[in-house]
Short mmCIF file of C-alpha atoms in Angstrom, two decimals:
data_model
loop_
_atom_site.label_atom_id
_atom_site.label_comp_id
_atom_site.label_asym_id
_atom_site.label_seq_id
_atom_site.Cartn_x
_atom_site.Cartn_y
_atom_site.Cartn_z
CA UNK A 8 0.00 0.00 0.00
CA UNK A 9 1.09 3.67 -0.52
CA UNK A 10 1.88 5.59 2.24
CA UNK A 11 3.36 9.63 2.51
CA UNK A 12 5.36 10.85 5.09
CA UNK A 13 5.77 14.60 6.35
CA UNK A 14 8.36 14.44 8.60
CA UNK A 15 7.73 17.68 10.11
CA UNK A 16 4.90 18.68 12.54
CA UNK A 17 5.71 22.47 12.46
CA UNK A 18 8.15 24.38 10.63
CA UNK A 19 8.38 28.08 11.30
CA UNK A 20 10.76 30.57 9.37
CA UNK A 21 11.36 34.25 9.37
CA UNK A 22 9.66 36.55 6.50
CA UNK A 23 12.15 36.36 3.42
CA UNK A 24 13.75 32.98 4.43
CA UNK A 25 13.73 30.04 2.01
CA UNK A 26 11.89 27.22 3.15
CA UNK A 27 10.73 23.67 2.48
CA UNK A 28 8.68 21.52 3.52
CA UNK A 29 9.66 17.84 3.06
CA UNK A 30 7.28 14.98 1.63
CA UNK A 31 8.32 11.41 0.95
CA UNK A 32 6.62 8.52 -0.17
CA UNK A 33 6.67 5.36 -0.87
CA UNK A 34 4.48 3.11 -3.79
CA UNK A 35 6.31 0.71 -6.04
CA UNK A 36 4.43 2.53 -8.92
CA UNK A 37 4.72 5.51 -10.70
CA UNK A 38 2.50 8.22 -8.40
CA UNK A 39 0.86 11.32 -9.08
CA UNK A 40 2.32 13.62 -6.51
CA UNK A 41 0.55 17.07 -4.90
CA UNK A 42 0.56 19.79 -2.72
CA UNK A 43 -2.75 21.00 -0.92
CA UNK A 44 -2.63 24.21 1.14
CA UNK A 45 -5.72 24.87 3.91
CA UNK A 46 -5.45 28.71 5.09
CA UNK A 47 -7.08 30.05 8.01
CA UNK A 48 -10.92 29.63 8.21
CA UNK A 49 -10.67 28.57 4.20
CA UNK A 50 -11.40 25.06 2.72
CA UNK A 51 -8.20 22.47 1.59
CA UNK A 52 -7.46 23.67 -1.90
CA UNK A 53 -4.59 22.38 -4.14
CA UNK A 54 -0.95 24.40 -4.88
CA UNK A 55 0.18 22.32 -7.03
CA UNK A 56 0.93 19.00 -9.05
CA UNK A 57 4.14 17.42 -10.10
CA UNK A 58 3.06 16.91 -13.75
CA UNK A 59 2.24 20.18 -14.49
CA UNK A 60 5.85 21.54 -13.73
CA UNK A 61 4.56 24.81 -12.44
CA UNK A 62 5.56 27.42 -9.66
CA UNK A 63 2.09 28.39 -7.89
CA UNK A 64 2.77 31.55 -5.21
CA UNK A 65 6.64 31.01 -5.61
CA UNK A 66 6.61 27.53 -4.56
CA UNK A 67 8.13 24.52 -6.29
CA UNK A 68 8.56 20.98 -5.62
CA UNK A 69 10.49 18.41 -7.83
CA UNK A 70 9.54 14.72 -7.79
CA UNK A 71 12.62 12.71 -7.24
CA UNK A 72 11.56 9.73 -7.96
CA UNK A 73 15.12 8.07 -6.79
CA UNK A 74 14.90 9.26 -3.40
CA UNK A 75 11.12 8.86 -3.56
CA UNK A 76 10.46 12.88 -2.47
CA UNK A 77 8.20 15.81 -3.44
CA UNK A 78 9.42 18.53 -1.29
CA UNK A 79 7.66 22.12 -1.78
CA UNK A 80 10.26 24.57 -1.86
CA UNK A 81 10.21 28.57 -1.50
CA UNK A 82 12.80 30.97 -1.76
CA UNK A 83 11.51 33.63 -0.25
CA UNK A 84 8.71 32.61 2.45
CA UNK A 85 6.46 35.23 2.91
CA UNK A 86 3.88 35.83 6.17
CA UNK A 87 1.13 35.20 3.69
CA UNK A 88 2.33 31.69 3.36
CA UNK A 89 1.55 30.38 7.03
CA UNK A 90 -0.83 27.60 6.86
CA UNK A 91 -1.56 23.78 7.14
CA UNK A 92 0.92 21.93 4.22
CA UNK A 93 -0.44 18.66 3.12
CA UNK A 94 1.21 16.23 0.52
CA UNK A 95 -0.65 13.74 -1.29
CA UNK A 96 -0.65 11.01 -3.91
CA UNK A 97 -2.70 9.42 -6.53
CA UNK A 98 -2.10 5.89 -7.68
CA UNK A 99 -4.51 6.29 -10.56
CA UNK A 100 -6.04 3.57 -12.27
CA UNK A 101 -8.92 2.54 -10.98
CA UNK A 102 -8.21 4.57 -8.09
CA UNK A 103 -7.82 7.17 -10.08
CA UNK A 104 -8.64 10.11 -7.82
CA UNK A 105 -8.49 8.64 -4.47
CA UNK A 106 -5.54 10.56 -2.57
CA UNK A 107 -3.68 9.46 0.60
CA UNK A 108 -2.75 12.34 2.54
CA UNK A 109 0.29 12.90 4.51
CA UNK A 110 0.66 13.72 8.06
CA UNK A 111 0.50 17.31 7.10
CA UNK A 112 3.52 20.48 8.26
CA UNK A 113 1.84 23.65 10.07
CA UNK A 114 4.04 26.56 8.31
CA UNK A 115 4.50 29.87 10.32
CA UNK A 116 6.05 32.76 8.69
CA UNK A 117 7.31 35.07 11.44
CA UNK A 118 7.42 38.74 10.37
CA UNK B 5 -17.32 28.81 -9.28
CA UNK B 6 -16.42 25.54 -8.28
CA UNK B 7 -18.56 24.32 -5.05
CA UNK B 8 -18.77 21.66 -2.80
CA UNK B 9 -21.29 21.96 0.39
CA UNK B 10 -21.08 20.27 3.15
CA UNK B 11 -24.41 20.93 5.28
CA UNK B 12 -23.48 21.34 8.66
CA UNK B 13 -20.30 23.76 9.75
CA UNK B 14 -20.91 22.49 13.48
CA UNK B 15 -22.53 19.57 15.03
CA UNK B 16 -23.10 18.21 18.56
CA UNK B 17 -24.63 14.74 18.81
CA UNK B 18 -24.63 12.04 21.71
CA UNK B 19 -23.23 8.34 21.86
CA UNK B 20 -25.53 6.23 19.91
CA UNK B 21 -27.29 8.52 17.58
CA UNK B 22 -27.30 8.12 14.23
CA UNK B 23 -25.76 11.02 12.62
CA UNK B 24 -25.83 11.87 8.36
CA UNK B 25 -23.42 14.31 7.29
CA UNK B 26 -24.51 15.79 3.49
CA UNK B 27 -22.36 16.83 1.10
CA UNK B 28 -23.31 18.38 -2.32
CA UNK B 29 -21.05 19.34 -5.80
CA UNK B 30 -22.53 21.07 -8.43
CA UNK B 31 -19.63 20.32 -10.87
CA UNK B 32 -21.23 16.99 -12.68
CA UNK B 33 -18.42 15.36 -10.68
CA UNK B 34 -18.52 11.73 -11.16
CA UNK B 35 -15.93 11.34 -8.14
CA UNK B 36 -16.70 11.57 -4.63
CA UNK B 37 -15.11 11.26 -1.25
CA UNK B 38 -15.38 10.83 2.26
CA UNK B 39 -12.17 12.03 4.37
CA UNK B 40 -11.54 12.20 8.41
CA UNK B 41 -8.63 15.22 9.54
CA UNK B 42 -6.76 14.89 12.34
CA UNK B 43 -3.71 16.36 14.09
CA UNK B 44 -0.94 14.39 13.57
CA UNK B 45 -2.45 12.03 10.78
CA UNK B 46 -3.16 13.88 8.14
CA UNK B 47 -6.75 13.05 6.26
CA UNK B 48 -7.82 9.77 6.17
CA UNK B 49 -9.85 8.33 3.47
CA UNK B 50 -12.99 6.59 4.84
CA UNK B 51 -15.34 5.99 1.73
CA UNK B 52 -15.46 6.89 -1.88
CA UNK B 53 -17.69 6.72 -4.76
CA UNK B 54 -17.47 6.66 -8.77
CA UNK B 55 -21.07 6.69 -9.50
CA UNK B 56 -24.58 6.76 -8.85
CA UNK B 57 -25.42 4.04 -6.16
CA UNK B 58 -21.77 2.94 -5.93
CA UNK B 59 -19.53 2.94 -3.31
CA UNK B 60 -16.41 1.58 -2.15
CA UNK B 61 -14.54 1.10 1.53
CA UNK B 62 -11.45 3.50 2.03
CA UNK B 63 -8.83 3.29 4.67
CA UNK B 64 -11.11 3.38 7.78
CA UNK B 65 -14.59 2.55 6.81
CA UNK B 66 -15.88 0.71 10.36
CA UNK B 67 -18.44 2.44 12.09
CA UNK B 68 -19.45 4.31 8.71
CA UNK B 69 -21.65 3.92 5.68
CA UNK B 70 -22.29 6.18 2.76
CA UNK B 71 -25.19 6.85 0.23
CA UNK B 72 -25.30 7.79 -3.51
CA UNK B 73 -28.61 8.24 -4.55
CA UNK B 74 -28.06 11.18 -7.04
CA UNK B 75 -24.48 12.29 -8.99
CA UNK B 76 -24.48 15.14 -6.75
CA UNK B 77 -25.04 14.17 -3.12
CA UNK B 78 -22.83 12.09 -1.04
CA UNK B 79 -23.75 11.02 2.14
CA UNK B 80 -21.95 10.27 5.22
CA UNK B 81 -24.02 8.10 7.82
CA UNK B 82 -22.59 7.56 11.27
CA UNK B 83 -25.06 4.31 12.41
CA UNK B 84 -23.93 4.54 16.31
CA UNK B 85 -21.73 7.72 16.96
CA UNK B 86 -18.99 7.32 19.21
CA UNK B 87 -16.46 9.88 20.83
CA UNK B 88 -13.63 8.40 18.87
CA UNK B 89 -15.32 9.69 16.10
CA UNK B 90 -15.57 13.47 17.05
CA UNK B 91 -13.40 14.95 14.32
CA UNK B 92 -13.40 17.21 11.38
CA UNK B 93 -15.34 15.98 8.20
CA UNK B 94 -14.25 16.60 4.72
CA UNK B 95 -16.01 16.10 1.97
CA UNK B 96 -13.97 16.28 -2.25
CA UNK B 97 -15.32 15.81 -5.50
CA UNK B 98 -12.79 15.54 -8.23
CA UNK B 99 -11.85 16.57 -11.68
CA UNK B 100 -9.03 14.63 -13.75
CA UNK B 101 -6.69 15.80 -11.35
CA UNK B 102 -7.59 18.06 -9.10
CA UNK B 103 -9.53 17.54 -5.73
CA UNK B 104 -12.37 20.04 -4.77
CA UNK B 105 -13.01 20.24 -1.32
CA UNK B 106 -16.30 21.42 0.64
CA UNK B 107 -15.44 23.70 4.15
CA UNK B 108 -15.47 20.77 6.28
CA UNK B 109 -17.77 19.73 9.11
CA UNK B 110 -16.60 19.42 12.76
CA UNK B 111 -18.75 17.03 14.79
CA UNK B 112 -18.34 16.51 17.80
CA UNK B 113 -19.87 13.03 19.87
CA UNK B 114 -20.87 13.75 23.71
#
C-alpha cells in the first residue's frame, strides 16, 4: 500500500527565508504527486501538481523519484504563506482520484 | 465557481445517535469522497464513490456507511456515533486531477 510521510509537525521561518517543507513517499508505482494548502478559516485547496511543472505563489517541488520525495520549496517565504501543508498522492487507475494524505507540516512565517 | 457543500459547519450529537453528514457538488463530478482530519495524521480516506449508487470502503470505513442516490449528493451516515469519532469531516469531489473540497464539518460526539 502507498503511504506519505511529512516528517515535520511544524516548521516556522522568518519573512524572506527560504523554506521547504519535506514529503516522501513510498508506492512501487509511478505516483501522481501534490501539494494541498488549507489557510485560516478557508477550505483544503490544491498548490500544485508534479506533472504540471509549475511554480504556484513562488513555490516549487520536484519529484525525485530516486529518493522517492516531493518537497515544496520557496525561496523567499512570505507571512502570507503560514498555513496547514499537506502532501498527497494518486495511484490512478482505478483509483484514479483517491488521494492518501500525509501527516500534514503547520508553516509559520514570522514577520 | 467551483462548489462543494457540506451541510453542517458544526454539530453536537450524543453516543448512539445516528448522525448523516450531506455533502453536495454542483460540478457533474462523477468522483466523490469521504475524508476524516486529524492532528498528527493527516486526512484519512474513509469511503469513496465513482457513481450513482456505488460505493467503495477507504482506509477506515468501520463504524461508517455512505449513500449515492443522485451524482451530486454524497452522504456520510454515522449508524452509532462514538467519541472516537468526534473529528473534522471533509467532503472532495474531483476533476481529472484536481480535488475540490467542501469547508469541512466538525462534529463533535458527547
Amino acid at each position: 500500500a502507498q503511504r506519505v510521510t511529512q516528517p515535520e509537525k511544524l516548521l516556522s521561518v522568518f519573512k524572506g527565508a527560504p523554506v521547504e517543507l519535506k514529503c516522501n513517499y513510498s508506492y512501487s508505482g509511478s505516483p501522481e504527486l501534490f501539494w494541498y494548502v488549507q489557510y485560516s478559516r478557508q477550505r483544503l485547496q490544491l498548490l500544485l501538481r508534479h506533472i504540471s511543472r509549475e511554480s504556484i505563489k513562488g513555490f516549487t517541488a520536484d519529484l525525485n523519484k530516486g529518493e522517492t520525495s516531493f518537497h515544496l520549496k520557496k525561496p523567499f517565504a512570505q507571512e502570507e504563506d503560514s498555513a496547514m501543508y499537506y502532501c498527497a498522492l494518486s495511484v490512478g487507475g482505478t483509483s484514479y482520484g483517491k488521494l492518501t494524505f500525509g501527516q500534514g507540516t503547520i508553516l509559520t512565517v514570522h514577520p | 465557481d467551483v462548489k462543494v457543500t457540506q451541510s453542517s459547519r458544526y454539530l453536537v450529537k450524543r453516543t448512539g445517535e445516528k448522525v448523516f453528514l450531506e455533502c453536495v457538488q454542483d460540478m457533474d463530478h462523477e468522483n466523490m469522497f469521504w475524508y476524516r482530519q486529524d492532528p498528527g495524521l493527516g486526512l484519512r480516506l474513509i469511503y469513496f464513490s465513482y457513481d450513482v449508487k456505488m460505493k467503495e470502503k477507504g482506509d477506515i470505513p468501520e463504524g461508517y456507511s455512505v449513500s449515492r442516490e443522485k451524482k451530486e449528493r454524497f452522504s456520510l451516515i454515522l449508524e452509532s456515533a462514538s467519541t472516537n469519532q468526534t473529528s473534522m469531516y471533509l467532503c472532495a469531489s474531483n476533476s481529472v486531477l484536481e480535488a475540490f473540497f467542501g469547508q469541512g464539518t466538525r462534529l463533535t460526539v458527547v
